[in-house]
Coordinates of N, CA, C and O in Angstrom, one line a residue:
M539 N 0.9 -1.2 0.0 CA 0.0 0.0 0.0 C 0.9 1.2 0.0 O 1.9 1.3 0.7
N540 N 0.6 2.2 -0.9 CA 1.3 3.4 -0.9 C 0.3 4.6 -0.8 O -0.9 4.4 -0.9
L541 N 0.8 5.8 -0.7 CA -0.1 7.0 -0.5 C -1.0 7.2 -1.7 O -2.2 7.4 -1.5
P542 N -0.5 7.1 -3.0 CA -1.5 7.3 -4.1 C -2.6 6.2 -4.1 O -3.8 6.6 -4.3
N543 N -2.3 5.0 -3.8 CA -3.4 4.0 -3.7 C -4.3 4.2 -2.5 O -5.5 4.0 -2.6
A544 N -3.8 4.7 -1.4 CA -4.6 5.1 -0.2 C -5.6 6.2 -0.6 O -6.7 6.2 -0.2
L545 N -5.1 7.2 -1.4 CA -6.0 8.3 -1.9 C -7.1 7.8 -2.8 O -8.2 8.3 -2.7
T546 N -6.8 6.8 -3.6 CA -7.8 6.2 -4.5 C -8.9 5.5 -3.6 O -10.1 5.7 -3.8
I547 N -8.4 4.8 -2.6 CA -9.4 4.1 -1.7 C -10.2 5.2 -0.9 O -11.4 5.1 -0.8
L548 N -9.6 6.3 -0.5 CA -10.3 7.4 0.2 C -11.4 7.9 -0.8 O -12.5 8.2 -0.3
R549 N -11.1 8.0 -2.0 CA -12.1 8.6 -3.0 C -13.3 7.6 -3.0 O -14.5 8.1 -3.0
F550 N -13.1 6.3 -3.0 CA -14.2 5.4 -2.9 C -15.0 5.6 -1.6 O -16.2 5.6 -1.6
L551 N -14.3 5.8 -0.5 CA -15.0 5.9 0.8 C -15.7 7.3 0.9 O -16.7 7.4 1.6
L552 N -15.3 8.3 0.1 CA -16.0 9.6 0.2 C -17.3 9.5 -0.6 O -18.2 10.3 -0.3
V553 N -17.5 8.6 -1.5 CA -18.7 8.5 -2.3 C -19.9 8.3 -1.5 O -20.9 9.1 -1.6
P554 N -20.0 7.3 -0.6 CA -21.2 7.2 0.2 C -21.5 8.4 1.1 O -22.6 8.8 1.4
V555 N -20.4 9.0 1.6 CA -20.6 10.2 2.5 C -21.2 11.3 1.6 O -22.1 12.0 2.1
F556 N -20.6 11.5 0.4 CA -21.2 12.5 -0.5 C -22.7 12.2 -0.8 O -23.5 13.1 -0.7
M557 N -23.0 11.0 -1.0 CA -24.4 10.6 -1.4 C -25.3 10.9 -0.2 O -26.5 11.4 -0.4
V558 N -24.9 10.6 1.0 CA -25.8 10.9 2.2 C -26.1 12.3 2.3 O -27.3 12.7 2.4
F559 N -25.1 13.2 2.1 CA -25.4 14.6 2.2 C -26.2 15.1 1.0 O -27.0 16.0 1.1
M560 N -26.0 14.5 -0.2 CA -26.7 14.9 -1.4 C -28.2 14.5 -1.2 O -29.1 15.3 -1.6
L561 N -28.4 13.3 -0.7 CA -29.8 12.9 -0.6 C -30.6 13.4 0.6 O -31.8 13.3 0.7
L562 N -29.8 13.9 1.6 CA -30.4 14.6 2.8 C -30.2 16.1 2.6 O -29.7 16.8 3.5
N563 N -30.7 16.6 1.5 CA -30.4 18.0 1.2 C -31.2 19.0 2.0 O -31.1 20.2 1.8
E564 N -32.0 18.5 3.0 CA -32.7 19.5 3.9 C -31.8 20.0 4.9 O -32.1 21.0 5.6
L565 N -30.6 19.4 5.1 CA -29.7 19.8 6.2 C -29.2 21.2 5.8 O -29.0 21.5 4.6
P566 N -28.9 22.0 6.8 CA -28.3 23.3 6.5 C -27.0 23.2 5.8 O -26.2 22.4 6.2
Y567 N -26.9 24.0 4.8 CA -25.6 24.1 4.0 C -25.3 22.7 3.3 O -24.1 22.5 3.0
A568 N -26.2 21.9 3.1 CA -26.0 20.5 2.5 C -25.3 20.7 1.2 O -24.3 19.9 0.9
N569 N -25.7 21.7 0.4 CA -25.1 21.8 -0.9 C -23.6 22.2 -0.8 O -22.8 21.7 -1.6
I570 N -23.3 23.0 0.1 CA -21.9 23.4 0.3 C -21.1 22.3 0.8 O -19.9 22.0 0.3
I571 N -21.6 21.5 1.7 CA -20.9 20.3 2.3 C -20.7 19.3 1.1 O -19.6 18.8 1.0
C572 N -21.7 19.1 0.3 CA -21.6 18.1 -0.8 C -20.6 18.6 -1.8 O -19.8 17.8 -2.3
A573 N -20.6 19.9 -2.1 CA -19.7 20.4 -3.1 C -18.2 20.3 -2.5 O -17.3 19.9 -3.3
A574 N -18.1 20.5 -1.2 CA -16.7 20.4 -0.6 C -16.2 18.9 -0.7 O -15.1 18.7 -1.0
I575 N -17.1 18.0 -0.4 CA -16.8 16.6 -0.5 C -16.4 16.2 -1.9 O -15.4 15.5 -2.2
F576 N -17.2 16.7 -2.9 CA -17.0 16.4 -4.3 C -15.6 16.9 -4.7 O -14.9 16.3 -5.4
V577 N -15.4 18.2 -4.4 CA -14.1 18.8 -4.7 C -12.9 18.1 -4.1 O -11.9 17.9 -4.7
L578 N -13.1 17.7 -2.8 CA -12.0 17.0 -2.1 C -11.7 15.7 -2.8 O -10.6 15.3 -3.1
A579 N -12.8 15.0 -3.2 CA -12.6 13.7 -3.9 C -12.0 13.9 -5.2 O -11.1 13.1 -5.6
F580 N -12.4 14.9 -5.9 CA -11.8 15.2 -7.2 C -10.3 15.6 -7.1 O -9.5 15.2 -7.9
F581 N -10.0 16.3 -6.0 CA -8.6 16.7 -5.8 C -7.8 15.5 -5.5 O -6.6 15.4 -5.9
T582 N -8.3 14.5 -4.8 CA -7.5 13.3 -4.5 C -7.2 12.5 -5.8 O -6.2 11.9 -5.9
D583 N -8.1 12.7 -6.8 CA -7.8 12.1 -8.1 C -6.5 12.7 -8.7 O -5.6 12.0 -9.2
W584 N -6.5 14.0 -8.7 CA -5.3 14.7 -9.2 C -4.0 14.4 -8.4 O -3.0 14.0 -8.9
L585 N -4.2 14.4 -7.0 CA -3.1 14.2 -6.1 C -2.5 12.8 -6.2 O -1.3 12.6 -6.3
D586 N -3.4 11.8 -6.3 CA -2.8 10.4 -6.4 C -2.1 10.2 -7.7 O -1.0 9.6 -7.6
G587 N -2.5 10.7 -8.8 CA -1.8 10.6 -10.0 C -0.5 11.3 -10.0 O 0.6 10.8 -10.4
F588 N -0.5 12.5 -9.4 CA 0.7 13.3 -9.3 C 1.8 12.6 -8.5 O 2.9 12.5 -8.9
L589 N 1.3 12.1 -7.3 CA 2.3 11.5 -6.4 C 2.8 10.1 -7.0 O 4.0 9.8 -6.8
A590 N 1.9 9.4 -7.6 CA 2.3 8.1 -8.2 C 3.4 8.3 -9.2 O 4.4 7.6 -9.3
R591 N 3.2 9.3 -10.1 CA 4.2 9.6 -11.1 C 5.5 10.2 -10.5 O 6.6 9.7 -10.9
K592 N 5.3 11.1 -9.6 CA 6.5 11.8 -9.0 C 7.4 10.8 -8.2 O 8.6 10.9 -8.3
N593 N 6.8 10.0 -7.5 CA 7.5 9.1 -6.6 C 7.7 7.7 -7.2 O 8.1 6.7 -6.5
N594 N 7.4 7.5 -8.5 CA 7.5 6.3 -9.2 C 6.8 5.2 -8.4 O 7.3 4.1 -8.2
Q595 N 5.5 5.5 -8.1 CA 4.7 4.5 -7.3 C 3.5 4.1 -8.1 O 2.4 3.8 -7.6
V596 N 3.6 4.1 -9.4 CA 2.5 3.6 -10.3 C 2.3 2.1 -10.1 O 3.3 1.4 -10.2
T597 N 1.1 1.7 -9.8 CA 0.9 0.3 -9.6 C -0.3 -0.2 -10.5 O -1.0 0.6 -11.0
N598 N -0.4 -1.5 -10.6 CA -1.5 -2.1 -11.4 C -2.8 -1.8 -10.7 O -3.8 -1.5 -11.3
F599 N -2.8 -1.8 -9.4 CA -4.0 -1.4 -8.6 C -4.4 0.0 -9.0 O -5.6 0.2 -9.2
G600 N -3.5 0.9 -9.0 CA -3.8 2.3 -9.3 C -4.3 2.5 -10.7 O -5.2 3.3 -11.0
K601 N -3.7 1.8 -11.6 CA -4.1 1.9 -13.0 C -5.5 1.4 -13.3 O -6.2 2.0 -14.1
I602 N -5.9 0.5 -12.5 CA -7.3 -0.1 -12.6 C -8.3 0.7 -11.7 O -9.3 1.1 -12.2
M603 N -7.9 0.9 -10.5 CA -8.9 1.4 -9.5 C -9.0 2.9 -9.5 O -10.1 3.4 -9.2
D604 N -8.0 3.7 -10.0 CA -8.1 5.1 -10.0 C -9.2 5.6 -11.0 O -10.1 6.3 -10.6
P605 N -9.2 5.1 -12.3 CA -10.2 5.5 -13.2 C -11.6 5.0 -12.7 O -12.6 5.6 -12.9
L606 N -11.6 3.8 -12.1 CA -12.9 3.3 -11.5 C -13.4 4.2 -10.4 O -14.7 4.4 -10.4
A607 N -12.6 4.6 -9.5 CA -13.0 5.5 -8.5 C -13.6 6.8 -9.1 O -14.6 7.3 -8.6
D608 N -13.0 7.3 -10.1 CA -13.5 8.5 -10.8 C -14.9 8.3 -11.3 O -15.8 9.1 -11.2
K609 N -15.1 7.1 -12.0 CA -16.4 6.8 -12.6 C -17.4 6.6 -11.5 O -18.6 7.1 -11.7
V610 N -17.1 6.0 -10.4 CA -18.0 5.8 -9.3 C -18.4 7.2 -8.7 O -19.6 7.5 -8.4
L611 N -17.5 8.1 -8.5 CA -17.8 9.4 -8.0 C -18.7 10.2 -9.0 O -19.7 10.8 -8.5
V612 N -18.4 10.2 -10.3 CA -19.2 10.9 -11.2 C -20.6 10.3 -11.3 O -21.6 11.0 -11.4
T613 N -20.6 8.9 -11.3 CA -21.9 8.3 -11.3 C -22.8 8.6 -10.1 O -24.0 8.9 -10.2
A614 N -22.2 8.7 -8.9 CA -22.9 9.0 -7.7 C -23.5 10.5 -7.8 O -24.6 10.7 -7.5
A615 N -22.7 11.4 -8.3 CA -23.1 12.8 -8.5 C -24.2 12.8 -9.5 O -25.3 13.5 -9.2
L616 N -24.1 12.2 -10.6 CA -25.1 12.2 -11.7 C -26.4 11.6 -11.2 O -27.5 12.2 -11.4
V617 N -26.4 10.5 -10.5 CA -27.6 9.8 -10.0 C -28.3 10.7 -9.0 O -29.5 10.9 -9.0
C618 N -27.5 11.2 -8.0 CA -28.1 12.1 -7.0 C -28.7 13.4 -7.6 O -29.8 13.8 -7.3
L619 N -28.0 14.0 -8.6 CA -28.5 15.2 -9.3 C -29.7 14.8 -10.1 O -30.7 15.6 -10.3
N620 N -29.8 13.6 -10.7 CA -30.9 13.1 -11.4 C -32.1 13.0 -10.5 O -33.2 13.4 -10.8
V621 N -31.9 12.3 -9.4 CA -33.0 12.1 -8.4 C -33.6 13.5 -7.9 O -34.8 13.6 -7.8
S622 N -32.7 14.5 -7.8 CA -33.2 15.8 -7.4 C -33.7 16.6 -8.6 O -33.9 17.8 -8.4
S623 N -33.7 16.1 -9.7 CA -34.2 16.7 -11.0 C -33.4 17.9 -11.4 O -33.8 18.8 -12.1
V624 N -32.1 17.9 -11.0 CA -31.2 19.0 -11.5 C -30.6 18.6 -12.8 O -30.3 19.4 -13.7
V625 N -30.3 17.3 -13.0 CA -29.7 16.8 -14.2 C -30.7 15.8 -14.9 O -31.3 15.0 -14.3
S626 N -30.8 16.0 -16.2 CA -31.7 15.2 -17.0 C -31.2 13.7 -17.1 O -30.0 13.5 -17.0
A627 N -32.1 12.8 -17.2 CA -31.8 11.4 -17.3 C -31.0 11.2 -18.6 O -30.1 10.4 -18.7
W628 N -31.3 12.0 -19.7 CA -30.5 11.9 -20.9 C -29.0 12.1 -20.7 O -28.2 11.4 -21.2
V629 N -28.7 13.2 -20.0 CA -27.3 13.5 -19.7 C -26.7 12.4 -18.9 O -25.5 12.0 -19.2
T630 N -27.4 11.9 -17.9 CA -26.8 10.8 -17.1 C -26.5 9.6 -18.0 O -25.4 9.1 -17.9
V631 N -27.4 9.2 -18.8 CA -27.2 8.1 -19.7 C -26.1 8.3 -20.7 O -25.2 7.4 -20.9
I632 N -26.0 9.5 -21.3 CA -24.9 9.8 -22.2 C -23.6 9.7 -21.5 O -22.7 9.0 -22.1
I633 N -23.4 10.3 -20.4 CA -22.1 10.3 -19.7 C -21.8 8.8 -19.2 O -20.7 8.4 -19.4
L634 N -22.8 8.1 -18.6 CA -22.5 6.8 -18.2 C -22.2 5.8 -19.3 O -21.3 4.9 -19.2
A635 N -22.9 6.0 -20.4 CA -22.7 5.1 -21.6 C -21.2 5.2 -22.1 O -20.6 4.2 -22.3
R636 N -20.8 6.5 -22.2 CA -19.4 6.7 -22.6 C -18.4 6.1 -21.6 O -17.5 5.4 -22.0
E637 N -18.7 6.2 -20.3 CA -17.8 5.6 -19.3 C -17.7 4.1 -19.4 O -16.7 3.5 -19.3
F638 N -18.9 3.5 -19.6 CA -18.9 2.0 -19.8 C -18.2 1.6 -21.0 O -17.4 0.6 -21.0
I639 N -18.4 2.3 -22.1 CA -17.7 1.9 -23.4 C -16.2 2.1 -23.2 O -15.4 1.2 -23.6
V640 N -15.7 3.2 -22.7 CA -14.3 3.4 -22.5 C -13.7 2.4 -21.5 O -12.6 1.8 -21.7
S641 N -14.5 2.0 -20.4 CA -14.0 1.0 -19.5 C -13.8 -0.3 -20.2 O -12.8 -1.0 -20.0
G642 N -14.8 -0.7 -21.1 CA -14.7 -1.9 -21.8 C -13.4 -1.9 -22.7 O -12.7 -2.9 -22.8
I643 N -13.2 -0.8 -23.4 CA -12.0 -0.7 -24.2 C -10.7 -0.8 -23.4 O -9.8 -1.6 -23.8
R644 N -10.7 -0.2 -22.3 CA -9.5 -0.2 -21.4 C -9.3 -1.6 -20.9 O -8.1 -2.1 -20.8
I645 N -10.3 -2.3 -20.5 CA -10.2 -3.7 -20.0 C -9.6 -4.6 -21.1 O -8.7 -5.4 -20.9
S646 N -10.2 -4.4 -22.3 CA -9.7 -5.2 -23.5 C -8.3 -4.9 -23.8 O -7.5 -5.8 -24.0
A647 N -7.9 -3.7 -23.8 CA -6.5 -3.3 -24.0 C -5.6 -3.8 -23.0 O -4.5 -4.4 -23.3
A648 N -6.0 -3.8 -21.7 CA -5.2 -4.3 -20.6 C -5.0 -5.8 -20.7 O -3.9 -6.3 -20.4
S649 N -6.0 -6.5 -21.2 CA -5.9 -7.9 -21.4 C -4.8 -8.3 -22.4 O -4.3 -9.4 -22.4
E650 N -4.5 -7.3 -23.3 CA -3.5 -7.5 -24.3 C -2.2 -6.9 -23.8 O -1.2 -6.7 -24.6
G651 N -2.1 -6.4 -22.6 CA -0.9 -5.8 -22.0 C -0.7 -4.3 -22.4 O 0.4 -3.8 -22.2
N652 N -1.8 -3.7 -22.8 CA -1.7 -2.3 -23.2 C -2.4 -1.4 -22.2 O -3.5 -1.7 -21.8
V653 N -1.8 -0.2 -21.9 CA -2.5 0.8 -21.1 C -2.7 2.0 -22.0 O -1.8 2.5 -22.7
I654 N -4.0 2.5 -22.0 CA -4.3 3.6 -22.9 C -4.3 4.9 -22.0 O -5.0 5.0 -21.0
A655 N -3.5 5.8 -22.4 CA -3.4 7.1 -21.7 C -4.6 8.0 -22.0 O -5.2 7.8 -23.1
A656 N -4.9 8.8 -21.1 CA -6.0 9.8 -21.3 C -5.6 10.8 -22.4 O -4.5 11.2 -22.5
S657 N -6.6 11.1 -23.3 CA -6.3 12.1 -24.4 C -6.6 13.5 -23.9 O -7.2 13.7 -22.8
M658 N -6.3 14.4 -24.7 CA -6.7 15.8 -24.4 C -8.2 16.0 -24.3 O -8.7 16.7 -23.4
W659 N -8.9 15.3 -25.2 CA -10.4 15.4 -25.1 C -10.9 14.8 -23.8 O -11.8 15.3 -23.2
G660 N -10.3 13.6 -23.4 CA -10.7 13.0 -22.1 C -10.5 13.9 -20.9 O -11.3 14.0 -20.0
K661 N -9.3 14.6 -20.9 CA -9.0 15.5 -19.8 C -9.9 16.7 -19.8 O -10.4 17.1 -18.8
A662 N -10.2 17.2 -21.0 CA -11.2 18.3 -21.1 C -12.6 17.9 -20.6 O -13.2 18.7 -19.9
K663 N -13.0 16.7 -21.0 CA -14.3 16.2 -20.6 C -14.3 16.1 -19.1 O -15.3 16.5 -18.4
T664 N -13.3 15.5 -18.5 CA -13.2 15.3 -17.0 C -13.3 16.7 -16.3 O -14.1 16.9 -15.4
M665 N -12.5 17.6 -16.8 CA -12.5 19.0 -16.2 C -13.9 19.6 -16.3 O -14.4 20.2 -15.3
W666 N -14.5 19.6 -17.5 CA -15.8 20.2 -17.6 C -16.9 19.5 -16.8 O -17.7 20.2 -16.3
Q667 N -16.8 18.2 -16.7 CA -17.8 17.5 -15.9 C -17.6 17.9 -14.4 O -18.6 18.1 -13.8
F668 N -16.4 18.0 -14.0 CA -16.1 18.5 -12.6 C -16.7 19.9 -12.4 O -17.4 20.1 -11.4
I669 N -16.5 20.8 -13.3 CA -17.0 22.1 -13.1 C -18.5 22.1 -13.1 O -19.2 22.7 -12.2
A670 N -19.1 21.5 -14.1 CA -20.5 21.5 -14.3 C -21.2 20.8 -13.1 O -22.2 21.3 -12.6
L671 N -20.7 19.6 -12.7 CA -21.3 18.9 -11.5 C -21.2 19.7 -10.2 O -22.1 19.8 -9.4
T672 N -20.0 20.3 -10.0 CA -19.8 21.1 -8.8 C -20.8 22.3 -8.8 O -21.4 22.5 -7.8
L673 N -20.9 23.0 -9.9 CA -21.9 24.1 -10.0 C -23.3 23.6 -9.8 O -24.1 24.2 -9.1
A674 N -23.7 22.4 -10.4 CA -25.0 21.9 -10.2 C -25.3 21.5 -8.7 O -26.4 21.7 -8.2
I675 N -24.3 21.0 -8.0 CA -24.4 20.7 -6.6 C -24.6 21.9 -5.8 O -25.5 22.0 -4.9
L676 N -23.8 23.0 -6.1 CA -23.9 24.2 -5.3 C -25.2 25.0 -5.6 O -25.8 25.5 -4.7
I677 N -25.6 25.1 -6.9 CA -26.6 26.1 -7.3 C -28.0 25.4 -7.5 O -29.0 26.0 -7.2
G678 N -27.9 24.2 -8.0 CA -29.2 23.5 -8.3 C -29.6 23.8 -9.8 O -28.7 24.1 -10.6
K679 N -30.8 23.6 -10.1 CA -31.3 23.7 -11.4 C -31.6 25.1 -11.8 O -32.3 25.8 -11.2
N680 N -31.0 25.5 -12.9 CA -31.3 26.8 -13.6 C -30.8 26.7 -15.0 O -30.1 25.8 -15.4
L681 N -31.1 27.7 -15.8 CA -30.7 27.7 -17.2 C -29.2 27.6 -17.4 O -28.7 26.8 -18.3
Y682 N -28.4 28.3 -16.6 CA -26.9 28.3 -16.7 C -26.4 27.0 -16.4 O -25.4 26.5 -17.0
I683 N -26.9 26.3 -15.4 CA -26.5 25.0 -15.0 C -26.8 24.0 -16.1 O -26.0 23.1 -16.5
D684 N -28.0 24.1 -16.7 CA -28.4 23.2 -17.8 C -27.4 23.4 -18.9 O -27.0 22.4 -19.5
I685 N -27.0 24.6 -19.3 CA -26.0 24.8 -20.3 C -24.7 24.1 -20.0 O -24.1 23.5 -20.8
C686 N -24.2 24.3 -18.8 CA -23.0 23.7 -18.3 C -23.0 22.2 -18.4 O -22.1 21.6 -18.9
I687 N -24.1 21.6 -18.0 CA -24.3 20.2 -18.0 C -24.4 19.7 -19.4 O -23.7 18.6 -19.7
W688 N -25.1 20.3 -20.3 CA -25.2 19.9 -21.7 C -23.8 20.0 -22.4 O -23.5 19.2 -23.3
L689 N -23.1 21.1 -22.0 CA -21.7 21.2 -22.6 C -20.8 20.1 -22.1 O -20.0 19.5 -22.9
A690 N -21.0 19.7 -20.9 CA -20.2 18.5 -20.4 C -20.6 17.3 -21.1 O -19.8 16.4 -21.5
A691 N -21.9 17.1 -21.4 CA -22.4 15.9 -22.2 C -21.9 16.0 -23.6 O -21.4 14.9 -24.1
A692 N -21.8 17.2 -24.2 CA -21.3 17.3 -25.6 C -19.8 16.9 -25.6 O -19.4 16.2 -26.5
L693 N -19.0 17.4 -24.6 CA -17.6 17.0 -24.6 C -17.4 15.6 -24.3 O -16.5 14.9 -24.8
T694 N -18.4 15.0 -23.5 CA -18.3 13.6 -23.3 C -18.5 12.8 -24.6 O -17.8 11.8 -24.8
I695 N -19.4 13.2 -25.4 CA -19.7 12.6 -26.7 C -18.4 12.7 -27.6 O -18.0 11.7 -28.2
V696 N -17.9 13.9 -27.7 CA -16.7 14.2 -28.5 C -15.6 13.3 -28.1 O -14.9 12.6 -28.9
S697 N -15.3 13.3 -26.7 CA -14.2 12.5 -26.2 C -14.4 11.0 -26.4 O -13.5 10.3 -26.7
G698 N -15.7 10.6 -26.3 CA -16.0 9.2 -26.6 C -15.8 8.8 -28.0 O -15.2 7.7 -28.3
I699 N -16.2 9.6 -29.0 CA -15.9 9.4 -30.4 C -14.4 9.3 -30.7 O -13.9 8.4 -31.3
D700 N -13.7 10.3 -30.1 CA -12.2 10.3 -30.2 C -11.6 9.1 -29.7 O -10.7 8.4 -30.3
Y701 N -12.1 8.6 -28.5 CA -11.5 7.4 -27.9 C -11.8 6.2 -28.8 O -10.9 5.3 -29.0
L702 N -13.0 6.1 -29.3 CA -13.4 4.9 -30.2 C -12.6 4.9 -31.4 O -12.1 3.9 -31.9
M703 N -12.4 6.1 -32.0 CA -11.6 6.2 -33.3 C -10.1 5.8 -33.0 O -9.5 5.1 -33.9
K704 N -9.6 6.1 -31.9 CA -8.2 5.8 -31.6 C -8.0 4.4 -31.1 O -6.9 3.8 -31.2
N705 N -9.0 3.9 -30.4 CA -8.8 2.6 -29.6 C -9.8 1.6 -29.9 O -9.9 0.5 -29.2
G706 N -10.7 1.8 -30.9 CA -11.7 0.8 -31.3 C -11.2 -0.5 -31.6 O -12.0 -1.5 -31.5
K707 N -10.0 -0.6 -32.0 CA -9.4 -1.9 -32.4 C -9.4 -2.9 -31.3 O -9.4 -4.1 -31.5
Y708 N -9.5 -2.4 -30.0 CA -9.6 -3.3 -28.9 C -11.0 -3.9 -28.7 O -11.2 -4.8 -27.8
L709 N -11.9 -3.5 -29.5 CA -13.3 -4.0 -29.4 C -13.5 -5.2 -30.4 O -14.6 -5.7 -30.4
S710 N -12.5 -5.5 -31.2 CA -12.7 -6.5 -32.2 C -13.1 -7.9 -31.5 O -12.6 -8.2 -30.5
L711 N -14.0 -8.6 -32.2 CA -14.4 -9.8 -31.7 C -13.6 -10.9 -32.3 O -13.7 -11.3 -33.5
K712 N -12.7 -11.5 -31.5 CA -11.8 -12.5 -32.0 C -12.3 -13.9 -31.7 O -12.8 -14.1 -30.7

């Protein structure tokens, strides 16, 4: 066990805490607490990657569990925001479908001994999802949040198409 892997595990552990506060939104300042937990969890994603590369502590556990922890966090936020009618079911399905497809490609590539690095589009998608979801958690539903969320969905589609074009070979049925 190393610090980057511990941060990945922490991100998994923050998800149910985040969800409790999201779903008990009658609590005073619940949206601020939720946003703080979400930002903290997102920060651990950046920090674990930074530390793993800096200290040469990249592990197979981290390669697999880090992106999974990110997907679980985003899924939790989307589902909670969908339940509270802040995010459309369409957006939730678009984002989750892309994540399932990319995960399938990554698993297939890994089975052949290949690791697929995140692209510029994937990083832009992740950053915009973080911004849009954080704003949605803080502010709730309004036109500006809808625009931010749909922009995140559009970037998700673009990054998914880019990912498929570059790595679709791993989906071949042999």
